[in-house]
PDB file of C-alpha atoms in Angstrom:
ATOM      1  CA  MET A   1      -3.978  37.497  -9.220  1.00 43.00           C
ATOM      2  CA  ASN A   2      -4.742  36.927  -5.534  1.00 52.00           C
ATOM      3  CA  ILE A   3      -2.367  35.548  -2.905  1.00 52.00           C
ATOM      4  CA  GLU A   4      -4.114  32.142  -2.743  1.00 54.00           C
ATOM      5  CA  VAL A   5      -3.463  31.545  -6.426  1.00 55.00           C
ATOM      6  CA  ASN A   6       0.157  32.655  -6.072  1.00 69.00           C
ATOM      7  CA  GLU A   7       0.738  30.241  -3.182  1.00 77.00           C
ATOM      8  CA  GLU A   8      -0.825  27.389  -5.154  1.00 70.00           C
ATOM      9  CA  LEU A   9       1.411  28.123  -8.127  1.00 76.00           C
ATOM     10  CA  ARG A  10       4.462  28.145  -5.880  1.00 80.00           C
ATOM     11  CA  ARG A  11       3.434  24.807  -4.372  1.00 79.00           C
ATOM     12  CA  ARG A  12       2.990  23.254  -7.796  1.00 78.00           C
ATOM     13  CA  ALA A  13       6.361  24.619  -8.892  1.00 83.00           C
ATOM     14  CA  VAL A  14       8.030  22.966  -5.867  1.00 84.00           C
ATOM     15  CA  LEU A  15       6.438  19.614  -6.752  1.00 85.00           C
ATOM     16  CA  HIS A  16       7.456  19.869 -10.406  1.00 86.00           C
ATOM     17  CA  ALA A  17      10.999  20.825  -9.412  1.00 89.00           C
ATOM     18  CA  ALA A  18      11.278  17.863  -7.039  1.00 90.00           C
ATOM     19  CA  LEU A  19      10.233  15.472  -9.804  1.00 90.00           C
ATOM     20  CA  SER A  20      12.285  17.101 -12.567  1.00 91.00           C
ATOM     21  CA  ASP A  21      15.285  14.855 -11.939  1.00 94.00           C
ATOM     22  CA  PRO A  22      15.043  11.454 -13.698  1.00 94.00           C
ATOM     23  CA  ALA A  23      16.313   9.622 -10.608  1.00 95.00           C
ATOM     24  CA  ARG A  24      13.661  11.185  -8.373  1.00 94.00           C
ATOM     25  CA  LEU A  25      10.986  10.458 -10.956  1.00 91.00           C
ATOM     26  CA  ALA A  26      12.156   6.831 -10.978  1.00 93.00           C
ATOM     27  CA  ILE A  27      11.816   6.737  -7.179  1.00 94.00           C
ATOM     28  CA  ALA A  28       8.279   8.126  -7.428  1.00 91.00           C
ATOM     29  CA  ASP A  29       7.379   5.579 -10.114  1.00 88.00           C
ATOM     30  CA  THR A  30       8.743   2.728  -7.988  1.00 91.00           C
ATOM     31  CA  LEU A  31       6.718   3.845  -4.962  1.00 91.00           C
ATOM     32  CA  ALA A  32       3.575   4.719  -6.928  1.00 85.00           C
ATOM     33  CA  LEU A  33       1.746   1.494  -6.049  1.00 86.00           C
ATOM     34  CA  GLY A  34       3.507   0.214  -2.943  1.00 92.00           C
ATOM     35  CA  ASP A  35       5.924   1.012  -0.130  1.00 96.00           C
ATOM     36  CA  ALA A  36       9.596   0.032   0.022  1.00 96.00           C
ATOM     37  CA  SER A  37      12.517   0.320   2.401  1.00 96.00           C
ATOM     38  CA  PRO A  38      15.517   2.470   1.397  1.00 96.00           C
ATOM     39  CA  SER A  39      17.621  -0.669   0.869  1.00 95.00           C
ATOM     40  CA  GLU A  40      14.952  -2.151  -1.412  1.00 95.00           C
ATOM     41  CA  LEU A  41      14.847   1.071  -3.410  1.00 95.00           C
ATOM     42  CA  GLN A  42      18.619   1.108  -3.672  1.00 95.00           C
ATOM     43  CA  GLU A  43      18.619  -2.437  -5.031  1.00 95.00           C
ATOM     44  CA  ALA A  44      15.707  -1.847  -7.406  1.00 93.00           C
ATOM     45  CA  LEU A  45      17.207   1.308  -8.886  1.00 95.00           C
ATOM     46  CA  GLY A  46      20.903   0.394  -8.689  1.00 95.00           C
ATOM     47  CA  MET A  47      21.633   3.715  -7.007  1.00 95.00           C
ATOM     48  CA  PRO A  48      24.486   4.440  -4.535  1.00 95.00           C
ATOM     49  CA  SER A  49      23.220   4.920  -0.984  1.00 95.00           C
ATOM     50  CA  ASN A  50      24.511   8.499  -0.653  1.00 96.00           C
ATOM     51  CA  LEU A  51      22.848   9.564  -3.910  1.00 97.00           C
ATOM     52  CA  LEU A  52      19.605   7.858  -2.926  1.00 97.00           C
ATOM     53  CA  ALA A  53      19.658   9.629   0.446  1.00 96.00           C
ATOM     54  CA  HIS A  54      20.015  12.985  -1.327  1.00 97.00           C
ATOM     55  CA  HIS A  55      17.079  12.343  -3.659  1.00 97.00           C
ATOM     56  CA  LEU A  56      14.898  11.067  -0.816  1.00 97.00           C
ATOM     57  CA  LYS A  57      15.637  14.242   1.160  1.00 96.00           C
ATOM     58  CA  VAL A  58      14.511  16.394  -1.778  1.00 95.00           C
ATOM     59  CA  LEU A  59      11.279  14.423  -2.169  1.00 94.00           C
ATOM     60  CA  GLU A  60      10.590  14.563   1.568  1.00 94.00           C
ATOM     61  CA  SER A  61      11.219  18.311   1.667  1.00 92.00           C
ATOM     62  CA  ALA A  62       8.650  18.761  -1.113  1.00 90.00           C
ATOM     63  CA  GLY A  63       6.101  16.740   0.848  1.00 90.00           C
ATOM     64  CA  LEU A  64       6.063  13.926  -1.694  1.00 91.00           C
ATOM     65  CA  LEU A  65       7.491  11.244   0.553  1.00 92.00           C
ATOM     66  CA  THR A  66       6.943  10.037   4.126  1.00 93.00           C
ATOM     67  CA  ARG A  67       8.684   7.436   6.289  1.00 95.00           C
ATOM     68  CA  HIS A  68       6.914   4.862   8.462  1.00 94.00           C
ATOM     69  CA  ARG A  69       8.635   2.587  10.960  1.00 95.00           C
ATOM     70  CA  SER A  70       7.974  -1.116  10.525  1.00 96.00           C
ATOM     71  CA  GLU A  71       5.665  -2.727  13.065  1.00 94.00           C
ATOM     72  CA  ALA A  72       7.773  -5.885  12.796  1.00 94.00           C
ATOM     73  CA  ASP A  73      11.435  -4.798  12.809  1.00 94.00           C
ATOM     74  CA  ARG A  74      11.520  -1.373  14.460  1.00 90.00           C
ATOM     75  CA  ARG A  75      14.944  -0.686  12.938  1.00 92.00           C
ATOM     76  CA  ARG A  76      13.396  -0.808   9.478  1.00 94.00           C
ATOM     77  CA  THR A  77      11.453   2.009   7.795  1.00 96.00           C
ATOM     78  CA  TYR A  78       9.203   2.044   4.758  1.00 97.00           C
ATOM     79  CA  LEU A  79       8.984   4.917   2.327  1.00 96.00           C
ATOM     80  CA  ARG A  80       5.512   5.945   1.173  1.00 94.00           C
ATOM     81  CA  LEU A  81       4.640   8.229  -1.707  1.00 90.00           C
ATOM     82  CA  ALA A  82       2.241  10.954  -0.632  1.00 86.00           C
ATOM     83  CA  SER A  83      -1.072  11.117  -2.440  1.00 71.00           C
ATOM     84  CA  THR A  84      -1.125  14.281  -4.551  1.00 58.00           C
ATOM     85  CA  PRO A  85      -3.058  15.327  -7.672  1.00 52.00           C
ATOM     86  CA  LEU A  86       0.232  15.868  -9.500  1.00 56.00           C
ATOM     87  CA  LEU A  87       1.231  12.233  -9.257  1.00 53.00           C
ATOM     88  CA  SER A  88      -2.051  10.998 -10.699  1.00 48.00           C
ATOM     89  CA  LEU A  89      -1.828  13.071 -13.891  1.00 49.00           C
ATOM     90  CA  SER A  90       0.090  10.365 -15.714  1.00 53.00           C
ATOM     91  CA  PRO A  91      -1.136   6.905 -14.592  1.00 53.00           C
ATOM     92  CA  ALA A  92       1.200   3.967 -14.921  1.00 57.00           C
ATOM     93  CA  PRO A  93       0.575   1.527 -17.788  1.00 63.00           C
ATOM     94  CA  ARG A  94      -2.071  -1.131 -17.122  1.00 76.00           C
ATOM     95  CA  ARG A  95      -0.654  -4.419 -15.863  1.00 83.00           C
ATOM     96  CA  GLN A  96      -2.221  -7.784 -16.657  1.00 90.00           C
ATOM     97  CA  VAL A  97      -2.960  -9.924 -13.582  1.00 93.00           C
ATOM     98  CA  GLY A  98      -5.114 -12.974 -12.992  1.00 92.00           C
ATOM     99  CA  ARG A  99      -5.907 -12.397  -9.330  1.00 95.00           C
ATOM    100  CA  VAL A 100      -4.974 -10.128  -6.430  1.00 96.00           C
ATOM    101  CA  VAL A 101      -3.876 -11.810  -3.189  1.00 97.00           C
ATOM    102  CA  PHE A 102      -3.899  -9.616  -0.076  1.00 98.00           C
ATOM    103  CA  VAL A 103      -1.693 -10.965   2.713  1.00 98.00           C
ATOM    104  CA  CYS A 104      -1.300 -10.144   6.397  1.00 97.00           C
ATOM    105  CA  THR A 105      -0.137 -12.289   9.293  1.00 97.00           C
ATOM    106  CA  ARG A 106      -3.466 -13.418  10.744  1.00 96.00           C
ATOM    107  CA  ALA A 107      -5.689 -12.618   7.744  1.00 97.00           C
ATOM    108  CA  SER A 108      -8.302 -11.434  10.210  1.00 96.00           C
ATOM    109  CA  ALA A 109      -8.577  -7.704   9.477  1.00 97.00           C
ATOM    110  CA  ARG A 110      -6.473  -5.777   6.967  1.00 98.00           C
ATOM    111  CA  SER A 111      -6.356  -8.394   4.213  1.00 98.00           C
ATOM    112  CA  GLN A 112     -10.078  -9.095   4.631  1.00 97.00           C
ATOM    113  CA  LEU A 113     -10.963  -5.405   4.405  1.00 98.00           C
ATOM    114  CA  ALA A 114      -8.682  -5.020   1.391  1.00 98.00           C
ATOM    115  CA  ARG A 115     -10.357  -7.963  -0.351  1.00 97.00           C
ATOM    116  CA  ALA A 116     -13.812  -6.501   0.294  1.00 96.00           C
ATOM    117  CA  LEU A 117     -12.760  -3.074  -0.977  1.00 97.00           C
ATOM    118  CA  TRP A 118     -11.164  -4.614  -4.054  1.00 97.00           C
ATOM    119  CA  ARG A 119     -14.277  -6.570  -4.962  1.00 94.00           C
ATOM    120  CA  ARG A 120     -16.210  -3.307  -4.950  1.00 94.00           C
ATOM    121  CA  ALA A 121     -13.617  -1.540  -7.114  1.00 95.00           C
ATOM    122  CA  SER A 122     -12.570  -4.140  -9.691  1.00 96.00           C
ATOM    123  CA  ARG A 123     -13.752  -7.215 -11.577  1.00 94.00           C
ATOM    124  CA  ILE A 124     -10.369  -8.876 -11.096  1.00 95.00           C
ATOM    125  CA  PRO A 125     -10.741 -11.666  -8.497  1.00 95.00           C
ATOM    126  CA  ALA A 126      -9.230 -11.073  -5.061  1.00 95.00           C
ATOM    127  CA  VAL A 127      -8.579 -13.254  -2.020  1.00 95.00           C
ATOM    128  CA  ALA A 128      -7.209 -12.728   1.480  1.00 97.00           C
ATOM    129  CA  ALA A 129      -4.576 -14.951   3.051  1.00 97.00           C
ATOM    130  CA  GLY A 130      -2.351 -15.119   6.114  1.00 97.00           C
ATOM    131  CA  THR A 131       1.085 -16.400   6.975  1.00 97.00           C
ATOM    132  CA  HIS A 132      -0.307 -17.546  10.353  1.00 97.00           C
ATOM    133  CA  PRO A 133      -4.088 -17.315   9.898  1.00 97.00           C
ATOM    134  CA  ALA A 134      -6.434 -16.744  12.802  1.00 96.00           C
ATOM    135  CA  GLY A 135      -9.463 -18.896  13.520  1.00 94.00           C
ATOM    136  CA  ARG A 136     -11.917 -16.208  12.418  1.00 94.00           C
ATOM    137  CA  VAL A 137     -12.219 -12.731  10.962  1.00 95.00           C
ATOM    138  CA  SER A 138     -11.852  -9.971  13.554  1.00 95.00           C
ATOM    139  CA  THR A 139     -15.111  -8.666  14.969  1.00 95.00           C
ATOM    140  CA  GLY A 140     -13.715  -5.145  14.658  1.00 95.00           C
ATOM    141  CA  ALA A 141     -13.162  -5.633  10.933  1.00 96.00           C
ATOM    142  CA  VAL A 142     -16.697  -6.942  10.438  1.00 95.00           C
ATOM    143  CA  GLU A 143     -18.220  -4.068  12.406  1.00 95.00           C
ATOM    144  CA  THR A 144     -16.149  -1.490  10.523  1.00 96.00           C
ATOM    145  CA  ALA A 145     -17.185  -2.927   7.173  1.00 96.00           C
ATOM    146  CA  HIS A 146     -20.823  -2.843   8.275  1.00 94.00           C
ATOM    147  CA  ARG A 147     -20.551   0.811   9.357  1.00 94.00           C
ATOM    148  CA  HIS A 148     -19.242   1.742   5.923  1.00 94.00           C
ATOM    149  CA  GLY A 149     -21.699  -0.358   3.932  1.00 94.00           C
ATOM    150  CA  LEU A 150     -18.981  -2.768   2.800  1.00 95.00           C
ATOM    151  CA  PRO A 151     -19.927  -6.442   2.346  1.00 90.00           C
ATOM    152  CA  LEU A 152     -17.556  -8.591   4.390  1.00 90.00           C
ATOM    153  CA  THR A 153     -18.287 -12.283   4.723  1.00 78.00           C
ATOM    154  CA  ARG A 154     -17.218 -14.186   7.855  1.00 77.00           C
ATOM    155  CA  VAL A 155     -15.039 -16.677   5.997  1.00 83.00           C
ATOM    156  CA  ARG A 156     -12.404 -18.673   7.862  1.00 91.00           C
ATOM    157  CA  PRO A 157      -8.991 -17.078   7.191  1.00 96.00           C
ATOM    158  CA  GLN A 158      -6.837 -19.137   4.837  1.00 95.00           C
ATOM    159  CA  HIS A 159      -3.117 -19.826   4.838  1.00 96.00           C
ATOM    160  CA  LEU A 160      -1.165 -18.263   1.993  1.00 96.00           C
ATOM    161  CA  ASP A 161       0.210 -21.662   0.914  1.00 93.00           C
ATOM    162  CA  ASP A 162      -3.332 -23.002   0.545  1.00 93.00           C
ATOM    163  CA  VAL A 163      -4.442 -19.968  -1.438  1.00 93.00           C
ATOM    164  CA  ARG A 164      -1.451 -20.077  -3.779  1.00 88.00           C
ATOM    165  CA  GLY A 165      -1.462 -23.848  -4.218  1.00 80.00           C
ATOM    166  CA  GLY A 166      -5.097 -24.873  -3.671  1.00 63.00           C
ATOM    167  CA  PRO A 167      -7.982 -25.487  -6.089  1.00 57.00           C
ATOM    168  CA  GLY A 168      -8.550 -21.759  -6.668  1.00 56.00           C
ATOM    169  CA  ALA A 169      -4.924 -21.041  -7.507  1.00 58.00           C
ATOM    170  CA  ARG A 170      -4.127 -19.408 -10.820  1.00 62.00           C
ATOM    171  CA  GLY A 171      -1.235 -17.933 -12.724  1.00 70.00           C
ATOM    172  CA  GLY A 172      -0.608 -14.239 -12.726  1.00 88.00           C
ATOM    173  CA  ASP A 173      -1.287 -13.616  -9.035  1.00 93.00           C
ATOM    174  CA  LEU A 174      -0.386 -10.154  -7.784  1.00 95.00           C
ATOM    175  CA  VAL A 175       0.632 -10.635  -4.144  1.00 96.00           C
ATOM    176  CA  ILE A 176       0.229  -7.553  -1.933  1.00 98.00           C
ATOM    177  CA  THR A 177       1.279  -7.600   1.719  1.00 98.00           C
ATOM    178  CA  VAL A 178      -0.698  -5.195   3.905  1.00 98.00           C
ATOM    179  CA  CYS A 179       1.271  -6.058   7.052  1.00 95.00           C
ATOM    180  CA  ASP A 180       4.926  -5.334   7.859  1.00 97.00           C
ATOM    181  CA  HIS A 181       5.347  -8.662   9.666  1.00 97.00           C
ATOM    182  CA  ALA A 182       4.126 -10.608   6.622  1.00 97.00           C
ATOM    183  CA  ARG A 183       6.261  -8.551   4.247  1.00 96.00           C
ATOM    184  CA  GLU A 184       9.426  -9.191   6.227  1.00 96.00           C
ATOM    185  CA  GLU A 185       8.599 -12.860   6.768  1.00 96.00           C
ATOM    186  CA  LEU A 186       7.963 -13.516   3.064  1.00 95.00           C
ATOM    187  CA  GLY A 187      11.067 -11.768   1.764  1.00 91.00           C
ATOM    188  CA  ALA A 188      11.008 -11.406  -2.020  1.00 88.00           C
ATOM    189  CA  LEU A 189       7.622 -13.093  -2.640  1.00 91.00           C
ATOM    190  CA  PRO A 190       5.274 -10.072  -2.465  1.00 93.00           C
ATOM    191  CA  ASP A 191       4.917  -7.965  -5.605  1.00 94.00           C
ATOM    192  CA  LEU A 192       3.774  -4.891  -3.653  1.00 96.00           C
ATOM    193  CA  HIS A 193       3.765  -3.835  -0.016  1.00 97.00           C
ATOM    194  CA  TRP A 194       1.320  -1.507   1.717  1.00 97.00           C
ATOM    195  CA  SER A 195       2.547  -0.608   5.201  1.00 96.00           C
ATOM    196  CA  ILE A 196      -0.794  -0.412   7.045  1.00 96.00           C
ATOM    197  CA  PRO A 197      -0.795  -0.213  10.877  1.00 96.00           C
ATOM    198  CA  ASP A 198      -2.552  -3.144  12.543  1.00 97.00           C
ATOM    199  CA  PRO A 199      -5.897  -2.021  14.041  1.00 97.00           C
ATOM    200  CA  VAL A 200      -6.403  -5.202  16.080  1.00 96.00           C
ATOM    201  CA  PRO A 201      -4.188  -4.346  19.110  1.00 95.00           C
ATOM    202  CA  ALA A 202      -6.012  -1.043  19.685  1.00 96.00           C
ATOM    203  CA  ASP A 203      -9.361  -2.694  18.827  1.00 95.00           C
ATOM    204  CA  THR A 204     -11.162   0.652  18.539  1.00 97.00           C
ATOM    205  CA  PRO A 205     -13.495   1.926  15.806  1.00 96.00           C
ATOM    206  CA  ALA A 206     -11.019   4.731  15.108  1.00 97.00           C
ATOM    207  CA  ALA A 207      -8.145   2.281  14.507  1.00 97.00           C
ATOM    208  CA  PHE A 208     -10.195   0.123  12.153  1.00 97.00           C
ATOM    209  CA  ASP A 209     -11.575   3.181  10.352  1.00 97.00           C
ATOM    210  CA  ALA A 210      -8.036   4.487   9.816  1.00 97.00           C
ATOM    211  CA  ALA A 211      -6.935   1.159   8.335  1.00 97.00           C
ATOM    212  CA  LEU A 212      -9.997   1.053   6.094  1.00 98.00           C
ATOM    213  CA  GLU A 213      -9.424   4.618   4.900  1.00 96.00           C
ATOM    214  CA  GLU A 214      -5.799   3.938   3.953  1.00 96.00           C
ATOM    215  CA  LEU A 215      -6.692   0.644   2.260  1.00 97.00           C
ATOM    216  CA  SER A 216      -9.487   2.369   0.363  1.00 96.00           C
ATOM    217  CA  ARG A 217      -7.066   4.968  -0.976  1.00 93.00           C
ATOM    218  CA  ARG A 218      -4.558   2.311  -2.022  1.00 94.00           C
ATOM    219  CA  VAL A 219      -7.208   0.214  -3.747  1.00 96.00           C
ATOM    220  CA  ALA A 220      -8.569   3.254  -5.587  1.00 93.00           C
ATOM    221  CA  ASP A 221      -5.057   4.069  -6.834  1.00 89.00           C
ATOM    222  CA  LEU A 222      -4.236   0.532  -7.974  1.00 93.00           C
ATOM    223  CA  ALA A 223      -7.498  -0.801  -9.442  1.00 93.00           C
ATOM    224  CA  PRO A 224      -7.505   1.376 -12.622  1.00 90.00           C
ATOM    225  CA  ARG A 225      -3.928   0.315 -13.359  1.00 89.00           C
ATOM    226  CA  LEU A 226      -4.652  -3.412 -13.549  1.00 92.00           C
ATOM    227  CA  ALA A 227      -6.406  -5.483 -16.199  1.00 89.00           C
ATOM    228  CA  SER A 228      -7.388  -9.155 -16.267  1.00 83.00           C
TER     229      SER A 228
END
């Protein structure tokens, strides 16, 4: 047995050990489809803060968890489950939803890219909405979609209230915020949160490509777990 195989076995053993505790497995399950702050995890799991901190440290040490500071409230952090083959061995049960609603503040970039990616990955309808929608879709988002062969129509961004209460509204919406500002503004409304850095301030191809890459990974993880 060569050294590369031995190192791989050791790495897998570390991952299995980190997830062997039921509490840590519950944390991984909770973060499997979306990000959460430590206080949100504590509330969701009913776990004392000191015990949660211990389990988070173990998961971070194993490389299964990362922290990302909120773009809205810099005192707040979001926990993100790292993408590893181990965590995809046992997919979560399929959830029934009528529509996916991607939300960011201006609905000019991240939510539009997420909607376009979703329409390529799933037959479940998807829309983009904003809490304070811009007048048009970002040029950077359109150009990035074009570079990657992703159809992105220049629709006028819609307000979340209009999307949720307008003619196209339906029951069973799965609301996903892709913006820290929108997540913190909406409070308990979103079902899932994806903490994606805003590419608009940098307004560079690299920033938009990074957002698209992360959204693409999230969409690929979630789409097989939903059913209409």
